[in-house]
Coordinates of C-alpha atoms and ligand atoms in Angstrom, one line a residue:
Chain A
M1 CA -28.9 53.0 18.4
T2 CA -26.5 54.5 15.7
W3 CA -24.0 52.6 13.5
D4 CA -21.5 54.1 15.2
E5 CA -22.6 53.6 18.6
M6 CA -23.2 50.3 17.6
T7 CA -19.9 49.0 16.1
P8 CA -17.6 49.3 18.8
L9 CA -20.0 47.2 21.0
L10 CA -20.6 44.6 18.2
W11 CA -16.8 44.7 18.0
E12 CA -16.0 43.8 21.7
A13 CA -18.7 41.8 21.7
A14 CA -17.4 39.7 18.7
G15 CA -14.0 39.3 20.2
Q16 CA -15.7 38.1 23.7
T17 CA -17.0 35.2 21.7
A18 CA -14.1 34.8 19.9
Q19 CA -12.0 34.1 23.3
M20 CA -14.6 32.2 24.9
V21 CA -15.0 29.9 22.1
G22 CA -11.1 30.0 20.5
W23 CA -10.0 28.6 24.2
S24 CA -12.9 26.2 24.8
T25 CA -12.5 24.5 21.4
L26 CA -8.4 24.0 22.5
F27 CA -9.3 22.8 25.7
T28 CA -12.0 20.5 24.3
L29 CA -9.6 19.2 21.5
L30 CA -6.7 18.7 24.6
F31 CA -9.2 16.2 26.6
G32 CA -12.1 15.5 23.8
L33 CA -10.0 13.7 21.7
P34 CA -8.1 11.7 23.9
L35 CA -11.4 10.8 25.3
G36 CA -12.6 9.7 21.6
V37 CA -9.5 7.8 21.7
A38 CA -10.0 5.8 25.0
L39 CA -13.8 4.8 23.7
V40 CA -12.4 3.3 20.7
V41 CA -9.1 2.0 22.1
F42 CA -11.1 -0.1 25.5
D43 CA -13.8 -0.9 23.8
R44 CA -14.8 -4.8 23.6
G45 CA -12.7 -5.7 20.0
G46 CA -10.7 -2.9 20.3
L47 CA -7.2 -2.1 20.1
R48 CA -6.8 -2.8 24.0
P49 CA -10.2 -3.9 25.4
L50 CA -10.5 -2.7 29.3
P51 CA -14.4 -3.3 28.9
A52 CA -14.9 -1.6 32.7
L53 CA -13.0 1.0 32.1
R54 CA -14.9 1.6 28.7
S55 CA -18.1 2.0 30.5
V56 CA -17.4 3.6 33.0
L57 CA -16.0 6.4 30.5
G58 CA -19.3 5.9 28.5
V59 CA -21.5 6.7 31.4
L60 CA -20.0 9.6 32.4
V61 CA -20.1 10.8 28.8
N62 CA -23.9 10.1 28.3
V63 CA -24.3 12.1 31.6
G64 CA -22.7 14.8 30.2
R65 CA -24.0 14.6 27.0
S66 CA -27.6 14.7 28.5
L67 CA -27.3 18.1 30.7
P68 CA -28.2 20.7 29.3
F69 CA -26.0 23.2 29.4
I70 CA -27.3 26.2 31.3
V71 CA -27.9 23.4 33.8
L72 CA -24.3 22.5 33.7
M73 CA -23.2 25.4 33.9
I74 CA -24.9 26.4 37.4
A75 CA -24.3 22.7 38.2
I76 CA -20.4 22.9 38.0
I77 CA -20.1 26.6 39.7
P78 CA -17.9 25.4 42.5
F79 CA -15.4 23.2 40.2
T80 CA -15.4 26.6 37.8
R81 CA -14.0 28.4 41.2
L82 CA -12.0 25.8 41.9
V83 CA -10.1 25.9 38.7
V84 CA -9.8 29.6 38.0
G85 CA -10.8 30.6 40.9
T86 CA -13.8 33.2 39.7
T87 CA -17.1 32.2 38.8
I88 CA -17.5 35.2 36.0
G89 CA -15.7 36.7 33.6
T90 CA -14.4 35.1 30.2
A91 CA -12.1 32.7 31.6
A92 CA -14.9 31.5 34.2
V93 CA -17.0 31.0 31.2
V94 CA -14.3 28.6 29.3
V95 CA -14.2 25.9 32.3
P96 CA -18.4 25.3 31.7
L97 CA -18.1 25.3 27.8
T98 CA -14.9 22.9 27.9
V99 CA -17.1 20.7 30.3
G100 CA -19.9 20.7 28.1
A101 CA -18.4 20.2 24.8
V102 CA -15.7 17.6 25.7
P103 CA -18.3 14.7 25.5
F104 CA -20.1 15.9 22.7
F105 CA -16.8 16.1 20.7
A106 CA -15.7 12.7 22.2
R107 CA -18.4 10.9 20.6
L108 CA -17.7 12.4 17.6
V109 CA -14.4 11.7 17.5
E110 CA -15.4 7.9 18.6
T111 CA -17.6 7.6 15.1
A112 CA -15.0 9.4 13.4
L113 CA -12.3 6.5 14.1
R114 CA -14.7 3.9 14.1
E115 CA -15.4 4.9 10.4
V116 CA -11.2 3.1 9.8
G117 CA -11.9 0.1 8.5
S118 CA -10.8 -2.7 10.8
D119 CA -9.3 -4.3 7.6
V120 CA -6.3 -1.6 7.7
V121 CA -6.0 -1.3 11.4
Q122 CA -5.3 -5.2 10.8
A123 CA -2.8 -4.8 8.3
A124 CA -0.9 -2.3 10.6
Q125 CA -1.4 -5.3 13.2
A126 CA 0.6 -7.9 10.9
M127 CA 3.0 -5.4 10.1
G128 CA 4.3 -5.5 13.7
A129 CA 3.0 -2.4 14.6
S130 CA 2.8 -1.3 18.2
R131 CA -0.8 0.0 19.8
T132 CA 0.5 3.4 19.9
T133 CA 1.8 3.7 16.5
I134 CA -1.6 2.5 15.3
V135 CA -3.7 4.6 17.3
R136 CA -0.9 8.1 15.7
K137 CA -0.5 6.6 12.7
V138 CA -3.4 4.5 11.4
L139 CA -6.5 5.8 13.4
L140 CA -6.0 9.8 13.7
P141 CA -4.7 10.1 10.0
E142 CA -7.2 7.9 8.3
A143 CA -10.2 9.5 10.8
F144 CA -8.6 13.0 9.7
P145 CA -10.8 14.0 7.3
G146 CA -13.6 13.0 10.0
L147 CA -12.3 14.6 13.0
V148 CA -12.3 18.0 11.4
A149 CA -15.6 17.7 10.5
G150 CA -16.6 16.5 14.0
L151 CA -14.1 19.6 15.0
T152 CA -16.4 22.0 12.9
V153 CA -19.8 20.8 14.9
T154 CA -18.5 20.9 17.8
V155 CA -17.3 24.5 17.1
V156 CA -20.3 26.0 16.2
A157 CA -22.1 24.3 18.9
L158 CA -19.7 26.3 21.1
I159 CA -20.8 29.4 19.6
G160 CA -24.3 28.6 20.6
Y161 CA -23.3 27.3 24.1
S162 CA -21.0 30.6 24.2
A163 CA -24.0 33.0 24.0
M164 CA -25.8 31.2 26.9
A165 CA -22.4 31.0 29.0
G166 CA -22.4 35.0 28.1
T167 CA -25.2 35.8 30.3
I168 CA -23.2 34.9 33.4
G169 CA -20.3 37.3 32.8
G170 CA -18.4 36.3 29.9
G171 CA -19.8 38.7 27.2
G172 CA -20.1 38.3 23.9
L173 CA -22.5 38.3 21.3
G174 CA -25.3 36.4 23.0
D175 CA -24.8 38.2 26.0
L176 CA -24.9 41.9 23.6
A177 CA -28.3 40.6 22.3
V178 CA -29.5 39.8 25.7
R179 CA -28.4 42.7 27.4
Y180 CA -29.5 45.5 24.6
G181 CA -31.8 43.8 22.6
Y182 CA -34.1 42.1 25.1
Q183 CA -33.5 44.4 27.8
R184 CA -33.2 47.8 26.9
F185 CA -35.5 47.0 23.3
E186 CA -32.8 48.2 20.8
T187 CA -34.3 45.8 18.2
L188 CA -31.7 47.0 15.4
L189 CA -28.5 45.7 17.6
M190 CA -30.1 42.5 18.4
I191 CA -31.1 42.1 14.5
V192 CA -27.8 42.7 13.7
T193 CA -25.8 40.6 16.4
V194 CA -27.9 37.8 15.4
V195 CA -26.9 38.6 11.7
V196 CA -23.0 38.3 12.5
L197 CA -23.5 35.1 14.5
V198 CA -25.0 33.4 11.0
V199 CA -22.6 34.8 8.8
I200 CA -19.6 33.4 11.7
V201 CA -21.5 30.1 11.9
Q202 CA -21.8 29.8 8.0
V203 CA -18.2 30.9 8.1
V204 CA -16.8 27.9 10.4
Q205 CA -18.8 25.3 8.8
S206 CA -17.8 26.3 5.3
L207 CA -14.7 26.2 6.0
G208 CA -14.8 23.0 7.9
D209 CA -15.9 21.5 4.8
A210 CA -14.4 22.9 2.8
L211 CA -10.8 21.5 4.8
A212 CA -12.8 17.9 5.9
R213 CA -13.1 17.6 1.8
R214 CA -9.3 18.7 1.1
L215 CA -8.2 16.2 3.5
S216 CA -10.2 13.0 2.2
H217 CA -8.8 11.2 -0.3
R218 CA -11.1 9.0 -0.6
Chain B
M1 CA 15.8 -28.5 -3.8
W2 CA 14.1 -26.9 -0.8
G3 CA 14.8 -28.2 3.1
F4 CA 14.4 -25.5 5.9
L5 CA 10.7 -25.4 7.3
V6 CA 9.9 -21.7 7.1
I7 CA 6.4 -22.5 8.5
Q8 CA 5.0 -25.1 11.0
V9 CA 1.5 -25.3 12.8
S10 CA 1.0 -28.4 14.9
G11 CA -2.2 -29.6 16.4
L12 CA -4.2 -26.3 15.9
R13 CA -7.6 -25.6 17.0
K14 CA -9.6 -22.0 16.9
L15 CA -12.9 -22.0 18.3
Y16 CA -15.4 -19.1 18.5
G17 CA -17.9 -19.8 21.4
D18 CA -19.4 -22.9 19.9
T19 CA -18.1 -22.4 16.2
V20 CA -14.9 -24.8 15.4
A21 CA -12.9 -22.3 13.0
L22 CA -9.7 -25.2 13.5
D23 CA -10.2 -28.8 14.3
G24 CA -6.4 -30.0 15.1
V25 CA -4.5 -28.5 11.6
D26 CA -0.6 -28.8 10.7
L27 CA 1.0 -27.2 8.3
R28 CA 4.7 -27.6 6.9
V29 CA 5.3 -24.6 4.5
R30 CA 8.7 -25.3 3.2
E31 CA 11.3 -22.1 1.9
G32 CA 10.9 -21.3 -1.5
E33 CA 7.6 -22.8 -1.9
I34 CA 4.2 -21.4 -3.1
Y35 CA 1.9 -23.4 -1.2
G36 CA -2.0 -23.0 -1.2
V37 CA -5.0 -23.3 0.7
L38 CA -8.1 -24.3 -0.9
G39 CA -11.7 -24.9 0.0
Q40 CA -14.6 -24.0 0.0
S41 CA -16.3 -21.0 2.0
G42 CA -16.2 -21.0 5.6
A43 CA -13.8 -24.1 5.7
G44 CA -11.5 -22.2 7.8
K45 CA -8.5 -21.1 5.6
S46 CA -8.3 -16.8 6.2
T47 CA -8.5 -18.4 10.3
L48 CA -5.8 -20.4 9.3
L49 CA -3.7 -18.1 7.9
R50 CA -4.3 -15.3 10.5
C51 CA -3.4 -18.3 13.3
V52 CA 0.3 -17.8 11.3
N53 CA 0.9 -14.4 12.5
L54 CA -1.0 -14.8 15.4
L55 CA -3.9 -12.0 14.2
E56 CA -6.0 -14.5 15.9
R57 CA -4.4 -16.6 18.7
P58 CA -5.2 -20.3 18.4
T59 CA -7.2 -22.4 21.0
A60 CA -4.5 -24.7 21.2
G61 CA -1.2 -25.9 19.1
T62 CA 1.5 -24.1 18.2
V63 CA 2.9 -21.9 15.3
T64 CA 6.3 -21.7 13.8
V65 CA 7.6 -19.4 11.3
A66 CA 11.3 -19.0 10.7
G67 CA 11.9 -21.2 13.6
Q68 CA 10.7 -19.0 16.0
D69 CA 7.6 -20.1 18.4
L70 CA 5.2 -17.2 17.5
T71 CA 2.6 -18.9 20.6
A72 CA 5.0 -18.5 22.7
L73 CA 6.3 -14.6 22.5
P74 CA 5.7 -11.7 24.5
S75 CA 4.2 -8.7 22.4
R76 CA 7.0 -6.9 22.2
E77 CA 8.9 -9.9 20.7
L78 CA 5.9 -11.2 18.7
N79 CA 5.8 -7.3 16.6
R80 CA 9.8 -7.9 16.3
A81 CA 8.6 -11.4 14.4
R82 CA 6.1 -9.9 12.3
Q83 CA 7.8 -7.2 10.8
R84 CA 9.2 -10.5 9.1
I85 CA 6.1 -11.2 8.1
G86 CA 4.7 -10.1 5.2
M87 CA 0.8 -10.3 4.6
I88 CA -1.2 -8.7 1.6
H89 CA -5.3 -8.5 2.0
Q90 CA -8.0 -9.2 -0.5
H91 CA -9.2 -5.3 0.1
F92 CA -6.1 -4.2 0.0
A93 CA -5.9 -2.4 3.3
L94 CA -4.1 0.5 1.9
L95 CA -4.2 3.8 4.4
S96 CA -6.1 6.2 2.1
S97 CA -4.5 9.5 3.8
R98 CA -1.3 8.3 2.8
T99 CA 0.5 8.1 -0.4
V100 CA 1.7 5.2 -2.5
A101 CA 5.5 6.1 -1.1
G102 CA 3.6 6.3 2.0
N103 CA 1.8 3.8 2.1
V104 CA 4.9 1.6 1.5
A105 CA 7.4 3.5 3.9
F106 CA 4.8 2.4 7.2
P107 CA 6.5 -0.8 7.7
L108 CA 9.5 0.9 7.6
E109 CA 8.8 3.4 9.7
V110 CA 7.2 1.1 12.2
M111 CA 10.5 -1.2 11.7
G112 CA 12.3 2.5 12.8
V113 CA 14.3 2.7 9.5
P114 CA 16.2 6.0 9.2
R115 CA 14.2 8.8 6.7
A116 CA 16.8 8.7 4.3
E117 CA 17.1 4.9 3.9
R118 CA 13.2 4.7 3.5
A119 CA 13.0 6.7 0.6
R120 CA 15.9 4.9 -1.0
R121 CA 14.3 1.4 0.2
V122 CA 10.8 2.9 -1.1
A123 CA 11.9 3.6 -4.7
E124 CA 13.8 0.4 -4.5
L125 CA 10.4 -1.9 -4.0
L126 CA 8.0 0.4 -6.1
D127 CA 10.5 -0.6 -9.0
L128 CA 10.4 -4.5 -8.1
V129 CA 6.5 -4.4 -8.4
G130 CA 6.6 -1.9 -12.1
L131 CA 5.2 1.0 -10.0
S132 CA 8.1 3.3 -10.0
G133 CA 6.8 7.0 -10.8
R134 CA 3.3 6.4 -9.2
G135 CA 5.0 7.3 -5.4
G136 CA 2.8 10.2 -5.4
D137 CA -0.4 8.9 -6.0
H138 CA -3.2 8.4 -3.6
P139 CA -4.3 4.8 -3.4
H140 CA -8.0 6.0 -4.9
Q141 CA -6.4 7.3 -8.1
L142 CA -4.9 3.2 -8.8
S143 CA -6.7 0.6 -10.2
G144 CA -7.2 -3.0 -8.3
G145 CA -4.6 -4.0 -9.8
Q146 CA -2.2 -1.3 -8.9
K147 CA -3.6 -0.9 -5.2
Q148 CA -2.6 -4.7 -4.9
R149 CA 1.2 -4.3 -6.0
V150 CA 1.2 -1.5 -3.8
G151 CA 0.0 -3.8 -1.1
I152 CA 2.5 -6.3 -1.8
A153 CA 5.5 -3.5 -2.0
R154 CA 4.7 -2.7 1.5
A155 CA 4.4 -6.8 2.4
L156 CA 8.1 -6.8 1.0
A157 CA 9.7 -4.1 2.8
G158 CA 10.6 -5.8 6.1
N159 CA 12.2 -8.8 3.8
P160 CA 9.8 -10.9 5.0
S161 CA 10.5 -14.5 5.7
V162 CA 7.4 -15.4 4.2
L163 CA 4.2 -13.7 2.7
L164 CA 0.8 -14.8 3.8
S165 CA -2.0 -13.9 1.0
D166 CA -5.7 -14.4 1.9
E167 CA -7.4 -14.1 -1.5
A168 CA -5.5 -11.4 -2.6
T169 CA -6.4 -11.8 -6.8
S170 CA -10.5 -12.6 -5.8
A171 CA -11.5 -8.9 -5.5
L172 CA -9.5 -8.1 -9.5
D173 CA -10.8 -9.5 -13.1
P174 CA -9.1 -12.4 -15.1
A175 CA -6.4 -10.2 -16.7
T176 CA -5.3 -8.8 -12.9
T177 CA -5.7 -11.6 -11.5
R178 CA -3.3 -13.2 -14.4
S179 CA -0.8 -10.5 -14.1
V180 CA -0.4 -10.6 -9.9
L181 CA 0.0 -13.7 -9.5
D182 CA 2.7 -13.4 -12.3
L183 CA 4.0 -10.9 -10.2
L184 CA 4.2 -13.1 -7.2
K185 CA 5.8 -15.7 -9.2
R186 CA 8.7 -13.7 -10.5
L187 CA 9.2 -12.3 -6.7
N188 CA 8.8 -16.1 -5.4
A189 CA 12.0 -17.2 -8.1
E190 CA 14.1 -13.9 -8.2
L191 CA 14.2 -13.2 -4.7
G192 CA 13.3 -17.3 -3.2
L193 CA 10.0 -15.7 -1.7
T194 CA 7.8 -17.7 0.4
I195 CA 4.5 -17.8 -0.1
L196 CA 0.8 -18.5 1.9
L197 CA -1.6 -18.0 -0.6
I198 CA -5.3 -18.8 0.4
T199 CA -7.6 -18.8 -2.2
H200 CA -10.9 -20.5 -3.3
E201 CA -9.9 -20.5 -7.2
M202 CA -8.5 -24.0 -8.0
N203 CA -7.0 -21.7 -10.8
V204 CA -4.8 -19.9 -8.9
V205 CA -3.4 -23.1 -7.6
K206 CA -2.9 -24.6 -10.8
S207 CA -1.3 -21.6 -11.9
V208 CA 1.5 -20.6 -9.2
C209 CA 1.4 -23.5 -6.5
D210 CA 4.1 -26.2 -5.5
S211 CA 2.2 -27.4 -3.0
V212 CA -1.3 -27.9 -1.8
A213 CA -3.6 -28.0 1.6
I214 CA -6.9 -28.9 0.6
M215 CA -9.4 -27.8 3.7
S216 CA -12.5 -28.3 4.7
G217 CA -14.8 -28.1 8.1
G218 CA -11.2 -27.0 9.9
R219 CA -9.4 -29.7 9.0
I220 CA -7.4 -30.4 6.4
E221 CA -8.5 -33.2 4.1
E222 CA -5.4 -33.7 1.9
S223 CA -1.6 -32.2 1.8
G224 CA 1.5 -32.5 -0.1
A225 CA 3.6 -31.3 -3.5
I226 CA 1.2 -30.9 -6.1
A227 CA 3.5 -33.0 -8.3
D228 CA 2.9 -35.8 -5.4
L229 CA -0.8 -35.9 -4.7
I230 CA -1.3 -35.6 -8.6
R231 CA 0.8 -39.5 -8.3
T232 CA -1.7 -40.3 -5.2
P233 CA -4.5 -42.7 -5.6
G234 CA -8.2 -41.0 -5.2
S235 CA -6.6 -37.5 -5.2
R236 CA -8.9 -35.5 -3.9
L237 CA -6.8 -32.7 -5.6
T238 CA -6.9 -34.6 -8.8
R239 CA -10.3 -35.3 -8.9
E240 CA -11.1 -31.0 -9.0
I241 CA -8.2 -30.2 -11.3
F242 CA -9.8 -32.6 -14.0
P243 CA -13.2 -32.1 -15.1
L244 CA -14.3 -35.5 -15.7
P245 CA -17.6 -36.6 -14.5
E246 CA -17.7 -38.1 -10.6
P247 CA -18.2 -40.8 -9.4
A248 CA -16.2 -43.1 -12.4
P249 CA -18.5 -45.7 -13.7
S250 CA -18.1 -48.9 -12.3
G251 CA -15.4 -50.8 -14.6
S252 CA -14.1 -47.4 -16.0
V253 CA -10.0 -47.2 -15.6
T254 CA -8.8 -43.3 -15.3
L255 CA -4.8 -42.9 -16.4
T256 CA -3.3 -40.0 -15.0
F257 CA 0.1 -39.5 -16.7
T258 CA 2.7 -36.8 -16.7
G259 CA 5.1 -35.3 -18.4
D260 CA 5.1 -35.3 -22.5
P261 CA 1.6 -35.6 -23.3
Q262 CA 2.4 -36.6 -27.2
R263 CA 3.8 -40.2 -25.8
P264 CA 1.6 -42.5 -27.7
V265 CA 0.9 -45.2 -24.8
V266 CA -2.4 -45.8 -25.1
S267 CA -2.6 -46.5 -28.9
E268 CA 1.0 -48.5 -27.7
A269 CA -1.1 -50.8 -25.3
V270 CA -3.6 -51.5 -28.0
R271 CA -1.0 -52.9 -30.2
K272 CA 0.8 -54.8 -27.7
F273 CA -2.3 -56.1 -26.3
D274 CA -5.6 -57.8 -27.3
V275 CA -7.5 -55.0 -25.7
E276 CA -9.9 -52.3 -27.3
I277 CA -9.7 -49.1 -25.5
S278 CA -12.5 -46.4 -25.2
I279 CA -12.4 -43.2 -24.2
L280 CA -14.7 -41.6 -21.8
G281 CA -13.6 -38.3 -20.9
G282 CA -10.2 -36.8 -20.4
S283 CA -7.7 -33.5 -20.5
I284 CA -5.0 -32.1 -20.5
E285 CA -4.2 -29.4 -17.6
E286 CA -1.1 -26.9 -17.4
L287 CA -0.1 -27.3 -14.0
A288 CA 2.8 -24.9 -12.5
G289 CA 4.9 -27.8 -12.4
G290 CA 4.6 -29.1 -16.1
S291 CA 1.4 -30.6 -17.7
V292 CA -0.7 -33.1 -16.3
G293 CA -3.1 -35.7 -18.4
R294 CA -6.1 -37.5 -17.3
L295 CA -8.0 -40.0 -19.1
R296 CA -10.8 -42.0 -18.8
V297 CA -11.6 -45.3 -20.8
S298 CA -13.2 -48.2 -20.8
I299 CA -11.1 -51.2 -22.0
T300 CA -11.9 -54.7 -22.9
G301 CA -10.7 -57.8 -23.7
D302 CA -7.4 -59.0 -21.9
T303 CA -7.2 -56.1 -19.7
A304 CA -4.8 -57.2 -17.3
P305 CA -1.5 -56.8 -18.8
A306 CA -2.2 -54.3 -20.8
L307 CA -3.2 -52.1 -17.3
A308 CA 0.5 -53.7 -16.3
F309 CA 1.6 -52.1 -18.9
L310 CA 0.5 -48.8 -18.1
R311 CA 2.0 -48.7 -14.8
E312 CA 5.1 -49.5 -16.4
R313 CA 5.1 -46.4 -18.4
G314 CA 4.9 -44.8 -15.1
L315 CA 0.9 -43.8 -15.8
L316 CA -1.3 -43.7 -12.6
V317 CA -4.2 -46.6 -13.0
E318 CA -7.0 -46.4 -11.1
V319 CA -9.9 -49.3 -11.5
T320 CA -13.3 -48.2 -10.6
P321 CA -14.6 -51.7 -9.0
Ligands
ATP401 N1 -14.6 -13.5 14.1 C1 -14.8 -14.5 14.2 N2 -15.9 -14.6 15.2 C2 -16.6 -16.0 15.1 N3 -16.4 -17.0 14.2 C3 -16.0 -16.5 13.0 C4 -14.9 -15.8 13.3 N4 -13.7 -15.8 12.1 C5 -14.3 -17.0 11.6 N5 -15.3 -17.3 12.3 C6 -16.2 -18.7 11.6 O1 -15.3 -19.7 11.4 C7 -15.1 -20.3 10.3 C8 -14.4 -20.7 9.2 O2 -14.1 -19.3 8.8 P1 -13.2 -18.5 7.9 O3 -13.3 -17.1 7.8 O4 -11.8 -19.0 8.6 O5 -13.2 -19.4 6.5 P2 -13.0 -19.1 5.5 O6 -12.0 -20.4 4.6 O7 -11.9 -18.0 5.3 O8 -14.3 -18.6 4.3 P3 -14.4 -17.7 3.0 O9 -13.5 -18.5 1.8 O10 -15.3 -17.4 3.1 O11 -13.4 -16.3 3.2 C9 -16.4 -19.9 9.9 O12 -17.7 -20.9 10.0 C10 -17.0 -18.7 10.5 O13 -17.9 -18.5 10.4
MG402 MG1 -11.6 -16.4 4.4

């Protein structure tokens, strides 16, 4: 296969990866951030201790985290069909990617929020700040660099997951490497794909690190 | 000079499991005074302070601040009451994600003060604590003393009826401690700010406090205006302020005198009566309310009239049997 033949394939695959990762990152933020906040707020000694609810959430997150992604992807096929009406294609891949990444990200959010000193939280309570104000104006802003770092790790993990998810019809770079490189013995294309993936991960990680560093005022 | 009680705590008990952190504490802080709570580590000082704004809910007892029984308030009302109680912290507790100005603006945001008004007030507060021009800095760019000034500006944002301070100078060096204490004293004098401060340093009490409570084992052992305690026989505060050997040797006499230390009362007593007075030890301490001296002497001869004379001259005379 020549470069000219490879380039459009690579562009197309990269576009599909970007779509899968982009949408699932968005939904992961949407669900994972509140879940991570809930893990902290409802904990014993949290802003609003609700130990029973917190235990349920903790177990759910652990279940989600202990399933290997490939198993999860297949196990939730009925759910995927329910949500997007199909089980193949990019949209269908976003569902298992999100379900897989939400518990992962939620734990990272939890860790980042726990880094916020209890003294600043108490200072805000002493000023008469409500719980929502404390979450919005103290916990989240103070943990912001940590949240950005957590999101970066999550995006990198999603790029990895998306390579697996691609094989059930989402396309993308992983799928390209498997279909051409492995099944059709196009070794060069496989190598190029791998290099592209490595470069993307590097870029994402460096951008994330730089942003987290810039945001940190410690 | 002052009448209205800003803080009234009665019958306060706080248990942590089996630990009795507060064991029936009564505290009355009057408007315009600087009230110190002194005690060793674990005495329950922080717990007491945190009960005053209900960061810690007491197991029993009531806490009244500015005429409002906080223990009876639902959470929304409690939050509103807290906006009028300032607090400063040992490790400053500033938000690292915000600038100095942003930190001072925080309580104003909580109170719902509009943006323009906020900016005006922040500038005013920073000026008050001597930090105008530093509003754009982040806390990590400031020294410890400056951070505490930001903490003080933030605590004053809501025009509080009282300022609570938990070891606000313990993380600072002596010179910085001095300047922060001077600032608190100035705010007390200029704004009539009532301050309840916790410390384990006698020096803090000596230099700024009008009244003091000495805590130990979750109880208040002694409390009141320093000027009164100094004149109270057997006062623990007096013993702790003055570096005289304790217990006093049998037969010795301890004299405590306030006012002008130059007054030659002791030599006058020797001249007037047939006694010999030898000095065993003594010192003069500068307190917020003026200087106070304490002298340990041994008196031989016709002691009774000499002691009566000293008492008559306003000295506190304690004879160790
Ligand atoms: N959250 C808590 N849980 C359990 N025990 C506590 C808690 N807070 C305080 N205590 C206990 O209550 C007692 C009083 O503690 P407190 O912090 O009020 O003392 P302190 O006088 O402020 O001491 P320090 O000078 O060391 O700050 C101690 O025995 C302490 O161990
Ligand atoms: Mg303490």
